[in-house]
mmCIF file of C-alpha atoms in Angstrom:
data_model
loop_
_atom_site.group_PDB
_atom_site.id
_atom_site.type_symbol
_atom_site.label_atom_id
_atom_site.label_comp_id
_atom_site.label_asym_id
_atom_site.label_seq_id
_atom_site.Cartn_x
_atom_site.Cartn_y
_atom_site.Cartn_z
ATOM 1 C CA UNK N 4 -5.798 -5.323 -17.347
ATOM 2 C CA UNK N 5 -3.557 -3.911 -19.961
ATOM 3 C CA UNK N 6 -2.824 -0.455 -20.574
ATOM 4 C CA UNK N 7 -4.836 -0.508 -23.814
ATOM 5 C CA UNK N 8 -7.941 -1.958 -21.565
ATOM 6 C CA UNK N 9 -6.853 0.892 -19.437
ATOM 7 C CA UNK N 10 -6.740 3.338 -22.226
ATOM 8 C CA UNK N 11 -10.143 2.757 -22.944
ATOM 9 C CA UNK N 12 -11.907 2.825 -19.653
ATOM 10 C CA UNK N 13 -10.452 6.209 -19.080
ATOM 11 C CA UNK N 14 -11.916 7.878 -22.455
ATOM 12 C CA UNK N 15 -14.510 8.965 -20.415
ATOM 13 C CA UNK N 16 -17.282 11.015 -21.730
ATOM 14 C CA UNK N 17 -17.903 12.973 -18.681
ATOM 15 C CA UNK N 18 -17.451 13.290 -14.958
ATOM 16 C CA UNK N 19 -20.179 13.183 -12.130
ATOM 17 C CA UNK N 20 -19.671 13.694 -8.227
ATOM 18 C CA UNK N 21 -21.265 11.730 -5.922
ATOM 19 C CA UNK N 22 -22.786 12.334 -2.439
ATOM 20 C CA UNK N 23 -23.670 10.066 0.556
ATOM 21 C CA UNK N 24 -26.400 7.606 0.723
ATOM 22 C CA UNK N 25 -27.426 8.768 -3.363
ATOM 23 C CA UNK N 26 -28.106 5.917 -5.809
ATOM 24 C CA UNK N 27 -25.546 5.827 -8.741
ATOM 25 C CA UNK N 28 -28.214 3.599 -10.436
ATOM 26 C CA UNK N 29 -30.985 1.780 -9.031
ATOM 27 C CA UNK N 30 -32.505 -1.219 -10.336
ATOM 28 C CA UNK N 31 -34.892 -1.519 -13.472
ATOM 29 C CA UNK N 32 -33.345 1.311 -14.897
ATOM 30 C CA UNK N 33 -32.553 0.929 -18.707
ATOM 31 C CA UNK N 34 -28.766 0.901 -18.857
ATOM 32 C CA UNK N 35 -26.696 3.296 -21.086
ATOM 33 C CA UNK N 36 -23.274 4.119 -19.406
ATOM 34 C CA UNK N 37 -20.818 2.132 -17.158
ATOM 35 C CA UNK N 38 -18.998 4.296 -14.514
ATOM 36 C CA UNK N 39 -15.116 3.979 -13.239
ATOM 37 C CA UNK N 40 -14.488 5.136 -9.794
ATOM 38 C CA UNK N 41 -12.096 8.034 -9.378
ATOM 39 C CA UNK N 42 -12.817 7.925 -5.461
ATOM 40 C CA UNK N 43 -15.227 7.311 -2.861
ATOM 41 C CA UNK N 44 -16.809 4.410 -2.148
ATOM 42 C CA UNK N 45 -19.398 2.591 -3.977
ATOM 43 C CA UNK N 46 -21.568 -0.401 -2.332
ATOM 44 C CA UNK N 47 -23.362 -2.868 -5.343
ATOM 45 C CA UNK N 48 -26.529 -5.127 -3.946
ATOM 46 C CA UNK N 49 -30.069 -5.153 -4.662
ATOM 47 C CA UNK N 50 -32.913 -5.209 -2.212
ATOM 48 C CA UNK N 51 -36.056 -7.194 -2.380
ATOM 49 C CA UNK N 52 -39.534 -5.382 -2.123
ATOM 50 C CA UNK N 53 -39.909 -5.404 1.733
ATOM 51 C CA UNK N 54 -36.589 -3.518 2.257
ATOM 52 C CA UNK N 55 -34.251 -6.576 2.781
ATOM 53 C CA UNK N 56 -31.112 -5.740 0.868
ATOM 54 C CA UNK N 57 -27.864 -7.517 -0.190
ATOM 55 C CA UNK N 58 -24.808 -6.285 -0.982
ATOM 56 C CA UNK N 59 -22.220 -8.037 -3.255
ATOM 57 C CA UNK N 60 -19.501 -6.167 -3.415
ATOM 58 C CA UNK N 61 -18.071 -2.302 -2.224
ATOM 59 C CA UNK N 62 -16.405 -0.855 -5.529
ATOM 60 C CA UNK N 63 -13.188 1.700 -5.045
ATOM 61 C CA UNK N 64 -11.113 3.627 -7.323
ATOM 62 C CA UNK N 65 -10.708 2.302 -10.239
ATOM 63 C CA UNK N 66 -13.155 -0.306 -10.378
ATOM 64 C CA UNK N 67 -15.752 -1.024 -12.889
ATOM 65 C CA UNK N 68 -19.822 -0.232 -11.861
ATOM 66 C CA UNK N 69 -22.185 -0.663 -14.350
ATOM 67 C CA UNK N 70 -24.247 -3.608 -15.727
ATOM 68 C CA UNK N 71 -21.901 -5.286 -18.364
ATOM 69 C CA UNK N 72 -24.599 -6.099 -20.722
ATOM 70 C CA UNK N 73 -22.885 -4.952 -23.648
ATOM 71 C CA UNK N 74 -24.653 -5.115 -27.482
ATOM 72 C CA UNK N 75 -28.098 -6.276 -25.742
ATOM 73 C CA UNK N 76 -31.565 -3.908 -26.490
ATOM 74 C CA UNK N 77 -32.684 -2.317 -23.496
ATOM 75 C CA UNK N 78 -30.616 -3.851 -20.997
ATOM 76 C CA UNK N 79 -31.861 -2.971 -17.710
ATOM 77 C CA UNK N 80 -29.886 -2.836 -14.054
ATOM 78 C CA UNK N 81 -30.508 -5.590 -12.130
ATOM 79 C CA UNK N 82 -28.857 -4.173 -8.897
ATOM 80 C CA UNK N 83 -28.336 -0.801 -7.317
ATOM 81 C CA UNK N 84 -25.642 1.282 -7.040
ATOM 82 C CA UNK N 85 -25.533 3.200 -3.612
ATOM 83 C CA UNK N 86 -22.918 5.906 -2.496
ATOM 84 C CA UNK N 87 -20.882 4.298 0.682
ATOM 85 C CA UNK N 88 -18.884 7.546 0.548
ATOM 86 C CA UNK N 89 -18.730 10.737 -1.495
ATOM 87 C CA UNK N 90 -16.323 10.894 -4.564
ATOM 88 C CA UNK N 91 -16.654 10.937 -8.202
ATOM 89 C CA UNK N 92 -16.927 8.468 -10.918
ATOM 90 C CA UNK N 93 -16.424 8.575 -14.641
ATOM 91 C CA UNK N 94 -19.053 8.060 -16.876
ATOM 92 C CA UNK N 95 -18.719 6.099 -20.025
ATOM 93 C CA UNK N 96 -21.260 5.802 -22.583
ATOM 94 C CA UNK N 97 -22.610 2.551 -23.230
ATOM 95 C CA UNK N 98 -22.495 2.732 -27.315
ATOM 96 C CA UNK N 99 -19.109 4.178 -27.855
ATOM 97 C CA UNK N 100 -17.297 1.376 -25.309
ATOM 98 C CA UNK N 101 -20.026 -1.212 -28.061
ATOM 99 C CA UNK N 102 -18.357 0.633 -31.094
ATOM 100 C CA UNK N 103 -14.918 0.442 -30.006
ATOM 101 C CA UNK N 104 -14.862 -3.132 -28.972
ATOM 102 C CA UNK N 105 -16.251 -4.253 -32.495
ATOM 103 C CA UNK N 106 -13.545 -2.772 -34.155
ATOM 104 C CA UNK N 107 -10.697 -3.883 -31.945
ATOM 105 C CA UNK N 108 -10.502 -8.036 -31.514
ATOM 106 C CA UNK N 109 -8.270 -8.156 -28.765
ATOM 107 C CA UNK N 110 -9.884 -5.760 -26.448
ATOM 108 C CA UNK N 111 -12.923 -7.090 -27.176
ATOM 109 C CA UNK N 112 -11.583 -10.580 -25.786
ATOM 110 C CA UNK N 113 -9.819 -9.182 -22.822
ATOM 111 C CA UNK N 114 -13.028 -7.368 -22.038
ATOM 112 C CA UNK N 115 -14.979 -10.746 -22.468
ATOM 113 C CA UNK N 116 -12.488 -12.081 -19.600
ATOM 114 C CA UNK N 117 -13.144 -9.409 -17.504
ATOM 115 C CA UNK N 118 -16.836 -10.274 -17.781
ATOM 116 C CA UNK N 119 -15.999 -13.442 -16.878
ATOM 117 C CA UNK N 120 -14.366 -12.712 -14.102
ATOM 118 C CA UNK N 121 -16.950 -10.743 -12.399
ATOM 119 C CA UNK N 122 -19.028 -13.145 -12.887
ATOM 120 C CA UNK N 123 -17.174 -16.191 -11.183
ATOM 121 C CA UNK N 124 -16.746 -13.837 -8.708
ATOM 122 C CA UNK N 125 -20.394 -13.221 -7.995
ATOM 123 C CA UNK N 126 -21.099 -17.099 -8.416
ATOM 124 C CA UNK N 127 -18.828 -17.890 -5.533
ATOM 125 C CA UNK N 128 -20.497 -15.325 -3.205
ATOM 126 C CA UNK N 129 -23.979 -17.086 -3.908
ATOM 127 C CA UNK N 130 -22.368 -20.793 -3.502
ATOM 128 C CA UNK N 131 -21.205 -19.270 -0.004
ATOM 129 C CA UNK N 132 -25.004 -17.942 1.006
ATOM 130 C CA UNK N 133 -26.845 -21.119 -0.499
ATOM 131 C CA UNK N 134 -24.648 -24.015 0.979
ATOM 132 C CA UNK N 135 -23.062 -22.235 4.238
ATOM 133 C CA UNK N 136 -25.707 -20.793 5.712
ATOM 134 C CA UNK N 137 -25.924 -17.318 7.941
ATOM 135 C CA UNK N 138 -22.803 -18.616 10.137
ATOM 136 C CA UNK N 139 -20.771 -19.427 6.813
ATOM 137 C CA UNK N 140 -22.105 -16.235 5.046
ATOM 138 C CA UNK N 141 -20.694 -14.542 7.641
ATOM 139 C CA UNK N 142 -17.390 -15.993 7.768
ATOM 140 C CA UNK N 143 -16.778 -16.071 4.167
ATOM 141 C CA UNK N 144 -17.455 -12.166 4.078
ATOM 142 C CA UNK N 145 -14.569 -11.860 6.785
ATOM 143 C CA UNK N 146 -12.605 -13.806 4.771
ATOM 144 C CA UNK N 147 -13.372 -11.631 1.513
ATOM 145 C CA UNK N 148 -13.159 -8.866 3.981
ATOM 146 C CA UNK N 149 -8.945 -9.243 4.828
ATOM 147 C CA UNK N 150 -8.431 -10.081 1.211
ATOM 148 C CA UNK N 151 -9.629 -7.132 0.471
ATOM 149 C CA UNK N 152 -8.957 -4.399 3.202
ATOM 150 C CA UNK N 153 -6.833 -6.706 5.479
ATOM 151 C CA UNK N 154 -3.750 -5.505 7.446
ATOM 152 C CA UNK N 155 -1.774 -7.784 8.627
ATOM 153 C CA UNK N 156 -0.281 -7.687 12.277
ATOM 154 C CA UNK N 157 1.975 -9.505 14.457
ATOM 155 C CA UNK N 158 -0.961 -10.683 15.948
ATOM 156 C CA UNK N 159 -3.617 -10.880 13.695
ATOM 157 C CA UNK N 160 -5.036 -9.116 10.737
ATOM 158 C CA UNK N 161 -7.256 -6.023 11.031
ATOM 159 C CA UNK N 162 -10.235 -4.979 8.678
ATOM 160 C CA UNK N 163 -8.980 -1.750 7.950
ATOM 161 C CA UNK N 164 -12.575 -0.470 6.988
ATOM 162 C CA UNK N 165 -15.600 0.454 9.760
ATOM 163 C CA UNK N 166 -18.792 -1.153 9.057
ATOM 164 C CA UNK N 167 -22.271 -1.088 10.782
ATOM 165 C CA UNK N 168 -23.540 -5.047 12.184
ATOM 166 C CA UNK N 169 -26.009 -3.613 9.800
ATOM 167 C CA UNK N 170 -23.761 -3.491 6.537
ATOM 168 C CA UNK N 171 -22.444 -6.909 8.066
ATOM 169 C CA UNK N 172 -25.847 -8.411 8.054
ATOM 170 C CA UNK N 173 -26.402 -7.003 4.289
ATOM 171 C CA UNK N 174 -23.614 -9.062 2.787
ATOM 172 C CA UNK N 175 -24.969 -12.321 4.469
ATOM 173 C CA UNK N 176 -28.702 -11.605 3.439
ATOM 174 C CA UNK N 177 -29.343 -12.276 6.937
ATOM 175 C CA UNK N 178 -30.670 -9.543 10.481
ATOM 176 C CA UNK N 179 -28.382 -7.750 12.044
ATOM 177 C CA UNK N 180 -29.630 -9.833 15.350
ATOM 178 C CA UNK N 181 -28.082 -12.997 13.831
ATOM 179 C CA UNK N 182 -24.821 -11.169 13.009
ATOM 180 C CA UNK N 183 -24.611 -9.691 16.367
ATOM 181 C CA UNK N 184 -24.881 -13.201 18.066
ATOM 182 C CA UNK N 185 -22.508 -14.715 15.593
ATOM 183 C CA UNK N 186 -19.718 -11.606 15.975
ATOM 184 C CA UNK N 187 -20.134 -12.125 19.901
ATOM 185 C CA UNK N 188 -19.861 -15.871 19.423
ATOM 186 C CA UNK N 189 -16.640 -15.378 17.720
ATOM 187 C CA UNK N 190 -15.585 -12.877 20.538
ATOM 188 C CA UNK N 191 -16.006 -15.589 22.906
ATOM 189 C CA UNK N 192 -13.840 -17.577 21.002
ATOM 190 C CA UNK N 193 -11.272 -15.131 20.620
ATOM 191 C CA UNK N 194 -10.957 -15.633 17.212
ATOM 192 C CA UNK N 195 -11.855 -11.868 16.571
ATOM 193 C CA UNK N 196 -12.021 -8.584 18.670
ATOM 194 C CA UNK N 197 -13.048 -5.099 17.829
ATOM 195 C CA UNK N 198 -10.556 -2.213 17.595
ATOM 196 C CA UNK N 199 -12.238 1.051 17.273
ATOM 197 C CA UNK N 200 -15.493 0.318 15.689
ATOM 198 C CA UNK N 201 -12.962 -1.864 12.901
ATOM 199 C CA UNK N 202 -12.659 -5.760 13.282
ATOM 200 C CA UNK N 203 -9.739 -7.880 13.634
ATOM 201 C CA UNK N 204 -9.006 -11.412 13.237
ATOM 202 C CA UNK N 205 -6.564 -13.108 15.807
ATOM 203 C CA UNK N 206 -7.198 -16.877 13.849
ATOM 204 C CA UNK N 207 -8.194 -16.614 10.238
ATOM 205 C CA UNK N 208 -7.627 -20.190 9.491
ATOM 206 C CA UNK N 209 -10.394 -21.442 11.869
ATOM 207 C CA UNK N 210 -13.058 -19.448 10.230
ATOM 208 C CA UNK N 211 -11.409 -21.000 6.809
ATOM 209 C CA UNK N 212 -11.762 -24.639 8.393
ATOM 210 C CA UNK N 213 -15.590 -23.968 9.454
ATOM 211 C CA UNK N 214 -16.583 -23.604 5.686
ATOM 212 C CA UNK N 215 -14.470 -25.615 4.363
ATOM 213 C CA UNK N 216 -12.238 -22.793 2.472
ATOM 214 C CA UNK N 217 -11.120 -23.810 -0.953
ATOM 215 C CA UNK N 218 -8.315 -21.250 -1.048
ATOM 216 C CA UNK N 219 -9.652 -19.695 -4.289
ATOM 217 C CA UNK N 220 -7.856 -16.863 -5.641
ATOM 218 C CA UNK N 221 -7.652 -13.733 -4.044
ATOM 219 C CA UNK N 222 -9.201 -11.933 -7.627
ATOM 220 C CA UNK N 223 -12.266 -14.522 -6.308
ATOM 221 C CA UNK N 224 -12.587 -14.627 -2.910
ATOM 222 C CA UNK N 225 -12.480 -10.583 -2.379
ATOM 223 C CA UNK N 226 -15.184 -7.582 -1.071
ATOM 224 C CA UNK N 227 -14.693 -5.592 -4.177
#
């Protein structure tokens, strides 16, 4: 992103806070601002109507939340936006990021690639679900899950981030009984272990061979 890109995001209009287990946004609202995070944690998913939910992607500082339905009528959310952890987020309005894109060409494209991106990026976590089923779901969000948040160890990497079986299960659009007997599966294995309520990964590459990982980029293949 260049600094101009940068420059922009950050003429915020305003600043919010945000607390615990609120809703940023929730779906089928009409959309009028995008939000950077300043901190905190911010998880994006969308949850059917008898409470099943998936989550696509936990945004941290810095990164873009918002729908990026820029210049259409009456856009409306299509996903929710639910506090992970308290922080604060800036909140730009919707028709001054329009205005200042129409007058300036090369943001305007640079923004368009950003688009993009996010986009691709979504696409590959929905080729994952459809054609890899609940075991490759799973795997591909511990993949995701090291590019993201990974620490790398003499023996291993560790998910430096704690989340529920629950939060696991969310990600895969599957129960948190099937994750269970999947994470224990792998435990067997010892290709993972827990260490303090965090996970880590003694043999990355075999979960890469089960789905058949096509080393996409790590701006692709990433949690956030």
């Amino acid at each position: 992103m260049s600094d101009q890109l940068k420059e922009l995001l950050t003429s915020i209009d305003h600043k919010i806070k945000t607390e615990k287990n609120t809703f940023l946004f929730q779906q089928g609202e009409v959309v009028n601002e995008l939000f950077i995070v300043l901190s905190g944690r911010i998880q994006i998913g969308k949850m059917s109507p008898d409470g099943r939910e998936l989550t696509l992607r936990i945004c941290t500082k810095g990164d873009i939340v918002g729908e990026l339905a820029l210049y259409s009528d009456d856009a409306k959310y299509i996903l929710n936006a639910k506090v992970m952890e308290a922080g604060e987020v800036a909140v730009i309005k919707k028709k001054q990021l329009e205005e200042r894109l129409l007058h300036d060409n090369s943001l305007a494209i640079e923004f368009i690639k950003l688009m993009g991106e996010t986009s691709r990026r979504d696409q590959t976590k929905f080729r994952d679900l459809v054609m890899h089923g609940k075991k490759g779901a799973l795997y591909s969000t511990l993949i995701r899950l090291t590019n993201s948040y990974g620490v790398k160890q003499h023996d291993g990497i560790l998910i430096d981030i704690t989340l529920t079986n629950q939060e696991l299960a969310n990600f895969c659009g599957t129960s948190r009984e099937s994750v269970n007997r999947l994470l224990n599966d792998l435990k067997r294995k010892k290709i993972i272990e827990m260490k303090k309520s965090k996970i880590f990964i003694h043999d990355l590459d075999y979960l890469k061979s089960e789905i058949n990982c096509e080393d996409c980029p790590v701006v692709l293949c990433s949690i956030d």
